[in-house]
C-alpha positions as a LaTeX table, in Angstrom:
\begin{tabular}{lrrr}
\hline
Residue & $x$ (\AA) & $y$ (\AA) & $z$ (\AA) \\
\hline
Met1 & 2.42 & 33.95 & $-12.12$ \\
Ser2 & 4.09 & 36.75 & $-10.47$ \\
Pro3 & 7.21 & 38.18 & $-12.26$ \\
Val4 & 9.08 & 37.89 & $-9.03$ \\
Ile5 & 8.34 & 34.31 & $-8.54$ \\
Gln6 & 9.28 & 33.66 & $-12.27$ \\
Gly7 & 12.51 & 35.35 & $-11.68$ \\
Ile8 & 13.28 & 33.30 & $-8.50$ \\
Ile9 & 12.35 & 30.10 & $-10.28$ \\
Thr10 & 14.36 & 31.00 & $-13.21$ \\
Ile11 & 17.55 & 31.68 & $-11.07$ \\
Ile12 & 17.07 & 28.44 & $-9.11$ \\
Ile13 & 16.73 & 26.40 & $-12.33$ \\
Gly14 & 19.73 & 28.22 & $-13.98$ \\
Val15 & 22.07 & 28.02 & $-10.91$ \\
Gly16 & 20.80 & 24.55 & $-9.98$ \\
Gly17 & 21.27 & 23.36 & $-13.62$ \\
Cys18 & 24.92 & 24.64 & $-13.68$ \\
Val19 & 25.73 & 23.06 & $-10.32$ \\
Gly20 & 24.09 & 19.81 & $-11.36$ \\
Tyr21 & 25.90 & 19.81 & $-14.64$ \\
Phe22 & 29.36 & 20.17 & $-13.05$ \\
Tyr23 & 28.56 & 17.67 & $-10.33$ \\
Phe24 & 27.28 & 14.87 & $-12.54$ \\
Ala25 & 29.85 & 15.53 & $-15.29$ \\
Asn26 & 32.63 & 15.21 & $-12.72$ \\
Leu27 & 30.99 & 12.01 & $-11.39$ \\
Phe28 & 30.59 & 10.51 & $-14.89$ \\
Ile29 & 34.18 & 11.12 & $-15.69$ \\
Asp30 & 35.65 & 9.83 & $-12.42$ \\
Lys31 & 33.21 & 6.89 & $-11.79$ \\
Val32 & 32.21 & 5.73 & $-15.28$ \\
Leu33 & 34.50 & 7.03 & $-18.09$ \\
Phe34 & 37.89 & 6.94 & $-16.48$ \\
Pro35 & 37.57 & 5.22 & $-12.97$ \\
Ala36 & 40.56 & 5.53 & $-10.79$ \\
Arg37 & 40.87 & 1.91 & $-9.97$ \\
Gly38 & 42.35 & $-1.34$ & $-11.34$ \\
Glu39 & 45.61 & $-1.72$ & $-13.37$ \\
Asn40 & 45.10 & 1.50 & $-15.39$ \\
Ala41 & 44.27 & 3.83 & $-12.38$ \\
Gly42 & 47.20 & 6.22 & $-13.02$ \\
Arg43 & 46.50 & 6.42 & $-16.81$ \\
Asn44 & 42.71 & 6.98 & $-16.17$ \\
Ile45 & 43.47 & 9.82 & $-13.67$ \\
Asn46 & 45.70 & 11.60 & $-16.27$ \\
Arg47 & 43.09 & 11.13 & $-18.99$ \\
Ala48 & 40.26 & 12.39 & $-16.72$ \\
Asn49 & 42.28 & 15.54 & $-15.88$ \\
Met50 & 42.91 & 16.10 & $-19.56$ \\
Ile51 & 39.26 & 15.84 & $-20.57$ \\
Arg52 & 37.74 & 17.55 & $-17.53$ \\
Pro53 & 38.26 & 21.25 & $-18.53$ \\
Trp54 & 36.74 & 20.58 & $-21.97$ \\
Val55 & 33.68 & 19.05 & $-20.45$ \\
Phe56 & 33.27 & 21.97 & $-18.14$ \\
Leu57 & 33.76 & 24.34 & $-21.01$ \\
Phe58 & 31.31 & 22.57 & $-23.29$ \\
Pro59 & 28.14 & 24.51 & $-22.22$ \\
Ala60 & 29.84 & 27.79 & $-22.85$ \\
Met61 & 31.34 & 26.78 & $-26.16$ \\
Phe62 & 27.98 & 25.28 & $-27.30$ \\
Ala63 & 25.97 & 28.49 & $-26.44$ \\
Leu64 & 28.74 & 30.68 & $-28.06$ \\
Gly65 & 28.70 & 28.52 & $-31.18$ \\
Leu66 & 24.87 & 28.50 & $-31.26$ \\
Tyr67 & 24.51 & 32.33 & $-30.83$ \\
Leu68 & 27.50 & 33.41 & $-32.97$ \\
Met69 & 28.06 & 30.80 & $-35.62$ \\
Tyr70 & 24.51 & 29.94 & $-36.45$ \\
Pro71 & 23.59 & 33.52 & $-37.55$ \\
Val72 & 26.83 & 33.75 & $-39.62$ \\
Val73 & 26.24 & 30.44 & $-41.34$ \\
Gly74 & 22.55 & 31.06 & $-41.73$ \\
Ser75 & 23.11 & 34.55 & $-43.15$ \\
Phe76 & 25.47 & 33.19 & $-45.69$ \\
Phe77 & 23.08 & 30.51 & $-46.92$ \\
Arg78 & 20.29 & 33.10 & $-47.00$ \\
Ser79 & 22.48 & 35.38 & $-49.24$ \\
Leu80 & 22.56 & 32.47 & $-51.79$ \\
Tyr81 & 18.81 & 32.76 & $-52.39$ \\
Asp82 & 16.64 & 35.32 & $-54.01$ \\
Arg83 & 14.43 & 38.02 & $-52.62$ \\
Ser84 & 11.76 & 35.64 & $-51.45$ \\
Gly85 & 14.23 & 32.96 & $-50.27$ \\
Asp86 & 12.53 & 30.33 & $-52.59$ \\
Glu87 & 15.05 & 30.23 & $-55.55$ \\
Phe88 & 18.69 & 29.34 & $-55.21$ \\
Val89 & 20.82 & 31.91 & $-57.11$ \\
Gly90 & 24.31 & 30.99 & $-55.94$ \\
Leu91 & 26.56 & 34.05 & $-55.90$ \\
Gly92 & 24.10 & 36.00 & $-57.94$ \\
Asn93 & 23.44 & 38.49 & $-55.11$ \\
Tyr94 & 27.10 & 39.23 & $-54.72$ \\
Ala95 & 27.57 & 39.62 & $-58.50$ \\
Arg96 & 24.60 & 42.15 & $-58.43$ \\
Leu97 & 26.22 & 43.98 & $-55.57$ \\
Phe98 & 29.71 & 44.36 & $-57.24$ \\
Asn99 & 27.98 & 45.55 & $-60.54$ \\
Asn100 & 26.04 & 48.21 & $-58.52$ \\
Pro101 & 27.79 & 51.64 & $-58.61$ \\
Asp102 & 25.97 & 52.54 & $-55.30$ \\
Phe103 & 27.68 & 49.53 & $-53.58$ \\
Arg104 & 31.02 & 50.49 & $-54.94$ \\
Gln105 & 30.49 & 54.03 & $-53.79$ \\
Ala106 & 29.50 & 52.78 & $-50.28$ \\
Phe107 & 32.49 & 50.42 & $-50.22$ \\
Leu108 & 34.93 & 53.26 & $-51.10$ \\
Asn109 & 33.35 & 55.60 & $-48.52$ \\
Asn110 & 33.86 & 52.81 & $-45.87$ \\
Ile111 & 37.46 & 52.57 & $-46.86$ \\
Leu112 & 37.83 & 56.32 & $-46.36$ \\
Trp113 & 36.08 & 56.15 & $-42.99$ \\
Ala114 & 38.44 & 53.27 & $-41.98$ \\
Leu115 & 41.42 & 55.46 & $-42.95$ \\
Val116 & 40.57 & 58.79 & $-41.58$ \\
Val117 & 38.59 & 58.19 & $-38.42$ \\
Pro118 & 40.99 & 55.84 & $-36.65$ \\
Ala119 & 43.96 & 57.89 & $-37.60$ \\
Gly120 & 42.32 & 61.15 & $-36.45$ \\
Ala121 & 41.04 & 59.77 & $-33.20$ \\
Thr122 & 44.28 & 58.00 & $-32.26$ \\
Phe123 & 46.44 & 60.97 & $-33.13$ \\
Leu124 & 44.33 & 63.46 & $-31.19$ \\
Gly125 & 44.00 & 60.97 & $-28.22$ \\
Leu126 & 47.71 & 60.54 & $-28.16$ \\
Val127 & 48.52 & 64.20 & $-28.28$ \\
Ile128 & 45.86 & 65.18 & $-25.70$ \\
Ala129 & 47.04 & 62.34 & $-23.39$ \\
Gln130 & 50.67 & 63.64 & $-23.62$ \\
Leu131 & 49.77 & 67.29 & $-23.06$ \\
Thr132 & 47.20 & 66.78 & $-20.24$ \\
Asp133 & 49.57 & 64.59 & $-18.27$ \\
Arg134 & 51.80 & 67.64 & $-17.72$ \\
Leu135 & 48.93 & 69.96 & $-16.62$ \\
Arg136 & 47.63 & 70.56 & $-13.10$ \\
Trp137 & 44.05 & 70.60 & $-14.43$ \\
Gly138 & 44.71 & 67.78 & $-16.94$ \\
Asn139 & 42.23 & 65.51 & $-15.32$ \\
Ile140 & 39.46 & 68.15 & $-15.93$ \\
Ala141 & 40.49 & 68.41 & $-19.43$ \\
Lys142 & 40.44 & 64.66 & $-19.87$ \\
Ser143 & 36.95 & 64.51 & $-18.42$ \\
Leu144 & 35.73 & 67.09 & $-20.89$ \\
Val145 & 37.38 & 65.21 & $-23.82$ \\
Phe146 & 35.97 & 61.82 & $-22.63$ \\
Met147 & 32.43 & 63.29 & $-22.11$ \\
Pro148 & 31.29 & 62.69 & $-25.80$ \\
Met149 & 31.85 & 58.88 & $-25.15$ \\
Ala150 & 28.72 & 58.98 & $-23.00$ \\
Ile151 & 26.57 & 60.40 & $-25.88$ \\
Ser152 & 24.87 & 58.02 & $-28.25$ \\
Phe153 & 25.72 & 58.32 & $-31.90$ \\
Val154 & 22.29 & 59.64 & $-32.70$ \\
Gly155 & 22.50 & 62.27 & $-29.86$ \\
Ala156 & 25.95 & 63.27 & $-31.19$ \\
Ser157 & 24.56 & 63.61 & $-34.67$ \\
Leu158 & 21.74 & 65.89 & $-33.52$ \\
Ile159 & 24.28 & 68.08 & $-31.80$ \\
Trp160 & 26.44 & 68.41 & $-34.87$ \\
Arg161 & 23.37 & 69.12 & $-37.06$ \\
Phe162 & 23.33 & 72.50 & $-35.28$ \\
Val163 & 27.02 & 72.97 & $-35.99$ \\
Tyr164 & 26.45 & 72.35 & $-39.69$ \\
Ala165 & 23.12 & 74.17 & $-39.92$ \\
Gln166 & 22.48 & 76.34 & $-42.92$ \\
Asp167 & 21.26 & 79.21 & $-40.79$ \\
Gly168 & 24.19 & 81.45 & $-39.93$ \\
Asp169 & 22.73 & 82.33 & $-36.47$ \\
Ile170 & 22.99 & 78.57 & $-35.55$ \\
Gly171 & 25.67 & 76.84 & $-37.74$ \\
Ile172 & 29.29 & 77.73 & $-37.16$ \\
Ile173 & 30.37 & 77.09 & $-40.75$ \\
Asn174 & 27.88 & 79.49 & $-42.18$ \\
Ala175 & 28.45 & 82.05 & $-39.36$ \\
Ile176 & 32.09 & 82.17 & $-40.41$ \\
Arg177 & 31.07 & 82.45 & $-44.12$ \\
Phe178 & 28.74 & 85.34 & $-43.25$ \\
Tyr179 & 31.44 & 87.01 & $-41.33$ \\
Phe180 & 33.71 & 87.02 & $-44.37$ \\
Gly181 & 31.03 & 88.40 & $-46.67$ \\
Ala182 & 28.97 & 85.50 & $-47.91$ \\
Glu183 & 25.30 & 86.45 & $-48.72$ \\
Glu184 & 23.64 & 83.09 & $-48.71$ \\
Gly185 & 23.95 & 80.11 & $-46.29$ \\
Ile186 & 24.85 & 76.65 & $-47.71$ \\
Asp187 & 24.15 & 73.20 & $-46.37$ \\
Pro188 & 27.57 & 71.66 & $-45.89$ \\
Leu189 & 26.12 & 68.17 & $-45.77$ \\
Gln190 & 25.03 & 68.42 & $-49.32$ \\
Ile191 & 28.61 & 69.05 & $-50.66$ \\
Pro192 & 29.65 & 65.74 & $-52.34$ \\
Phe193 & 32.78 & 64.10 & $-51.14$ \\
Trp194 & 33.61 & 66.77 & $-48.42$ \\
Asn195 & 30.39 & 65.96 & $-46.59$ \\
Asn196 & 31.86 & 62.55 & $-45.79$ \\
Phe197 & 34.71 & 64.18 & $-43.74$ \\
Leu198 & 32.10 & 66.38 & $-41.89$ \\
Leu199 & 30.40 & 63.17 & $-40.81$ \\
Met200 & 33.74 & 61.56 & $-39.85$ \\
Ile201 & 34.51 & 64.55 & $-37.55$ \\
Ile202 & 31.53 & 63.44 & $-35.45$ \\
Leu203 & 32.92 & 59.98 & $-34.78$ \\
Ile204 & 36.41 & 61.30 & $-34.23$ \\
Trp205 & 34.89 & 63.72 & $-31.63$ \\
Ile206 & 33.39 & 60.81 & $-29.85$ \\
Gln207 & 36.25 & 58.25 & $-30.03$ \\
Thr208 & 39.11 & 60.72 & $-29.10$ \\
Gly209 & 38.17 & 60.29 & $-25.47$ \\
Phe210 & 38.44 & 56.49 & $-25.67$ \\
Ala211 & 41.97 & 56.67 & $-27.36$ \\
Met212 & 43.16 & 59.34 & $-24.88$ \\
Val213 & 42.32 & 57.23 & $-21.86$ \\
Ile214 & 43.88 & 54.05 & $-23.11$ \\
Leu215 & 47.00 & 55.87 & $-24.38$ \\
Ser216 & 47.30 & 57.98 & $-21.23$ \\
Ala217 & 47.54 & 54.83 & $-19.18$ \\
Ala218 & 50.24 & 53.38 & $-21.53$ \\
Leu219 & 52.16 & 56.63 & $-21.35$ \\
Arg220 & 52.17 & 56.53 & $-17.63$ \\
Gly221 & 53.45 & 52.95 & $-17.71$ \\
Ile222 & 56.71 & 54.04 & $-19.44$ \\
Pro223 & 59.68 & 53.66 & $-17.11$ \\
Glu224 & 60.93 & 57.04 & $-15.97$ \\
Glu225 & 64.53 & 55.78 & $-16.31$ \\
Thr226 & 64.39 & 55.66 & $-20.07$ \\
Val227 & 62.98 & 59.20 & $-20.27$ \\
Glu228 & 65.43 & 60.60 & $-17.82$ \\
Ala229 & 68.38 & 58.85 & $-19.64$ \\
Ala230 & 67.21 & 60.33 & $-23.08$ \\
Ile231 & 67.13 & 63.82 & $-21.50$ \\
Ile232 & 70.52 & 63.49 & $-19.93$ \\
Asp233 & 71.81 & 62.43 & $-23.43$ \\
Gly234 & 70.42 & 65.82 & $-24.74$ \\
Ala235 & 67.08 & 64.79 & $-26.36$ \\
Asn236 & 64.59 & 67.54 & $-26.70$ \\
Pro237 & 60.80 & 67.12 & $-25.81$ \\
Phe238 & 59.96 & 66.11 & $-29.33$ \\
Gln239 & 62.67 & 63.51 & $-29.57$ \\
Val240 & 61.63 & 62.23 & $-26.22$ \\
Phe241 & 58.05 & 61.83 & $-27.36$ \\
Phe242 & 58.52 & 60.48 & $-30.85$ \\
Lys243 & 61.74 & 58.37 & $-30.30$ \\
Ile244 & 61.39 & 57.15 & $-26.69$ \\
Lys245 & 57.75 & 57.18 & $-25.77$ \\
Val246 & 55.93 & 56.40 & $-28.95$ \\
Pro247 & 57.96 & 53.30 & $-29.88$ \\
Gln248 & 57.45 & 51.93 & $-26.38$ \\
Ile249 & 53.57 & 52.20 & $-26.61$ \\
Met250 & 53.37 & 51.22 & $-30.29$ \\
Gly251 & 51.55 & 47.96 & $-29.37$ \\
Thr252 & 48.90 & 49.89 & $-27.41$ \\
Ile253 & 48.51 & 52.49 & $-30.28$ \\
Val254 & 47.93 & 49.63 & $-32.77$ \\
Val255 & 45.25 & 48.08 & $-30.49$ \\
Val256 & 43.43 & 51.31 & $-30.20$ \\
Trp257 & 43.69 & 51.97 & $-33.90$ \\
Thr258 & 42.32 & 48.56 & $-34.81$ \\
Thr259 & 39.55 & 48.72 & $-32.15$ \\
Ile260 & 38.39 & 52.10 & $-33.57$ \\
Thr261 & 38.61 & 50.66 & $-37.12$ \\
Ile262 & 36.29 & 47.71 & $-36.14$ \\
Leu263 & 33.86 & 50.32 & $-34.83$ \\
Val264 & 34.11 & 52.44 & $-37.92$ \\
Leu265 & 33.38 & 49.59 & $-40.30$ \\
Lys266 & 30.02 & 48.96 & $-38.45$ \\
Val267 & 29.05 & 52.64 & $-38.01$ \\
Phe268 & 25.54 & 53.32 & $-39.18$ \\
Asp269 & 23.73 & 55.81 & $-36.84$ \\
Ile270 & 25.69 & 58.87 & $-37.78$ \\
Val271 & 25.18 & 58.61 & $-41.51$ \\
Tyr272 & 21.65 & 57.57 & $-41.30$ \\
Thr273 & 20.74 & 60.46 & $-38.90$ \\
Met274 & 22.67 & 63.22 & $-40.73$ \\
Thr275 & 22.10 & 62.49 & $-44.39$ \\
Gly276 & 20.19 & 59.13 & $-44.66$ \\
Gly277 & 23.06 & 57.96 & $-46.94$ \\
Asn278 & 22.19 & 60.66 & $-49.64$ \\
Phe279 & 24.49 & 63.20 & $-51.27$ \\
Gly280 & 27.32 & 60.58 & $-51.81$ \\
Thr281 & 27.57 & 59.63 & $-48.13$ \\
Glu282 & 26.35 & 56.07 & $-48.47$ \\
Ile283 & 28.36 & 53.45 & $-46.42$ \\
Leu284 & 27.91 & 49.61 & $-46.31$ \\
Pro285 & 25.58 & 49.48 & $-43.34$ \\
Ser286 & 23.26 & 52.22 & $-44.66$ \\
Phe287 & 23.45 & 50.56 & $-48.10$ \\
Met288 & 22.30 & 47.25 & $-46.53$ \\
Met289 & 19.42 & 49.14 & $-44.81$ \\
Asp290 & 18.09 & 50.10 & $-48.21$ \\
Phe291 & 17.41 & 46.43 & $-49.05$ \\
Met292 & 16.11 & 45.29 & $-45.54$ \\
Phe293 & 12.49 & 44.26 & $-45.44$ \\
Arg294 & 12.30 & 44.14 & $-49.33$ \\
Asp295 & 15.18 & 42.01 & $-50.61$ \\
Asp296 & 16.68 & 39.75 & $-47.82$ \\
Gly297 & 19.09 & 38.13 & $-50.29$ \\
Gln298 & 20.87 & 41.39 & $-51.14$ \\
Ala299 & 20.68 & 42.56 & $-47.52$ \\
Thr300 & 22.33 & 39.48 & $-46.11$ \\
Ala301 & 24.99 & 39.54 & $-48.97$ \\
Val302 & 25.89 & 43.09 & $-47.92$ \\
Ala303 & 25.98 & 41.99 & $-44.27$ \\
Phe304 & 28.28 & 39.05 & $-45.10$ \\
Val305 & 30.62 & 41.50 & $-47.10$ \\
Ile306 & 30.72 & 43.74 & $-43.97$ \\
Met307 & 31.63 & 40.73 & $-41.82$ \\
Leu308 & 34.48 & 39.64 & $-44.27$ \\
Val309 & 35.80 & 43.25 & $-44.07$ \\
Val310 & 35.72 & 43.46 & $-40.36$ \\
Leu311 & 36.99 & 39.82 & $-39.60$ \\
Pro312 & 40.74 & 40.31 & $-40.57$ \\
Val313 & 40.92 & 43.66 & $-38.54$ \\
Met314 & 39.29 & 41.92 & $-35.57$ \\
Ile315 & 41.74 & 38.97 & $-35.69$ \\
Trp316 & 44.62 & 41.28 & $-35.89$ \\
Asn317 & 43.29 & 43.31 & $-33.01$ \\
Ile318 & 42.96 & 40.13 & $-30.85$ \\
Ala319 & 46.47 & 39.06 & $-31.81$ \\
Gln320 & 47.77 & 42.48 & $-30.89$ \\
Ala321 & 45.97 & 42.54 & $-27.59$ \\
Arg322 & 47.30 & 39.05 & $-26.67$ \\
Lys323 & 50.85 & 40.27 & $-27.52$ \\
Glu324 & 50.33 & 43.30 & $-25.19$ \\
Met325 & 49.20 & 41.06 & $-22.40$ \\
Arg326 & 52.26 & 38.86 & $-22.75$ \\
\hline
\end{tabular}
């Protein structure tokens, strides 16, 4: 069958199914379940109006539950079994994880990422948003800062490999070292501990544009009257920024911070492309990758730990976003 005909049939079945579901569900509620006739007509109408939204929402809630909850529950049960999935080991995989020094190293590195990257990206985004709003060519500057958002993590990593190259004719770090008299180049990505910060710079470079755009919109939403009143009262530019503007957009700053934090806790591409998790740069997703295809029990246990770490931040992020909407 031609793909075009398949597509048309799929659309007809999908759209027709939705229309049919809503039509017959409505008919069932009004004519069978709660008919608007007899002595209880008024009460039946109220009950039908109460239950109708949930009946209409049911397909979406069912699909969401199927595609979101089933993998979570299935992964948790898989993490309770051994490598082959035949023997139940309870929390044995989790015990092995927490006794593994590589897992502890990856966990600590993830915490370091979650502290440094959101702070760096949000701070730079806020400062750039404030400064570029006052410039005539501010929109051009914002476009340049936002441009890395269009680059994939792997692409950005390849760009920064040139920056960190050992060859002084290519890498900036070694070019500076040679300028000040160094005789041999070094590979910055092989310097333990500090190489983590070199990898974080890549994600800060990418996410600063996102933070800048959101915070710039928030800054423009501040009433001019409050700023003018502060200036009339004698506040200098720093006091206006830190004591007038920042408190008024604190909710947006928190949302940006937590959104970047959620992204950071799931980052994988940069570490895997730049170091493969070697030289002390292992993080939880790259650590999970070490077990994939050879020990599904351990791999799913790491995945579940990542989910538990991300979940509170995500809930807080949603709560803050709702507060902002109100």
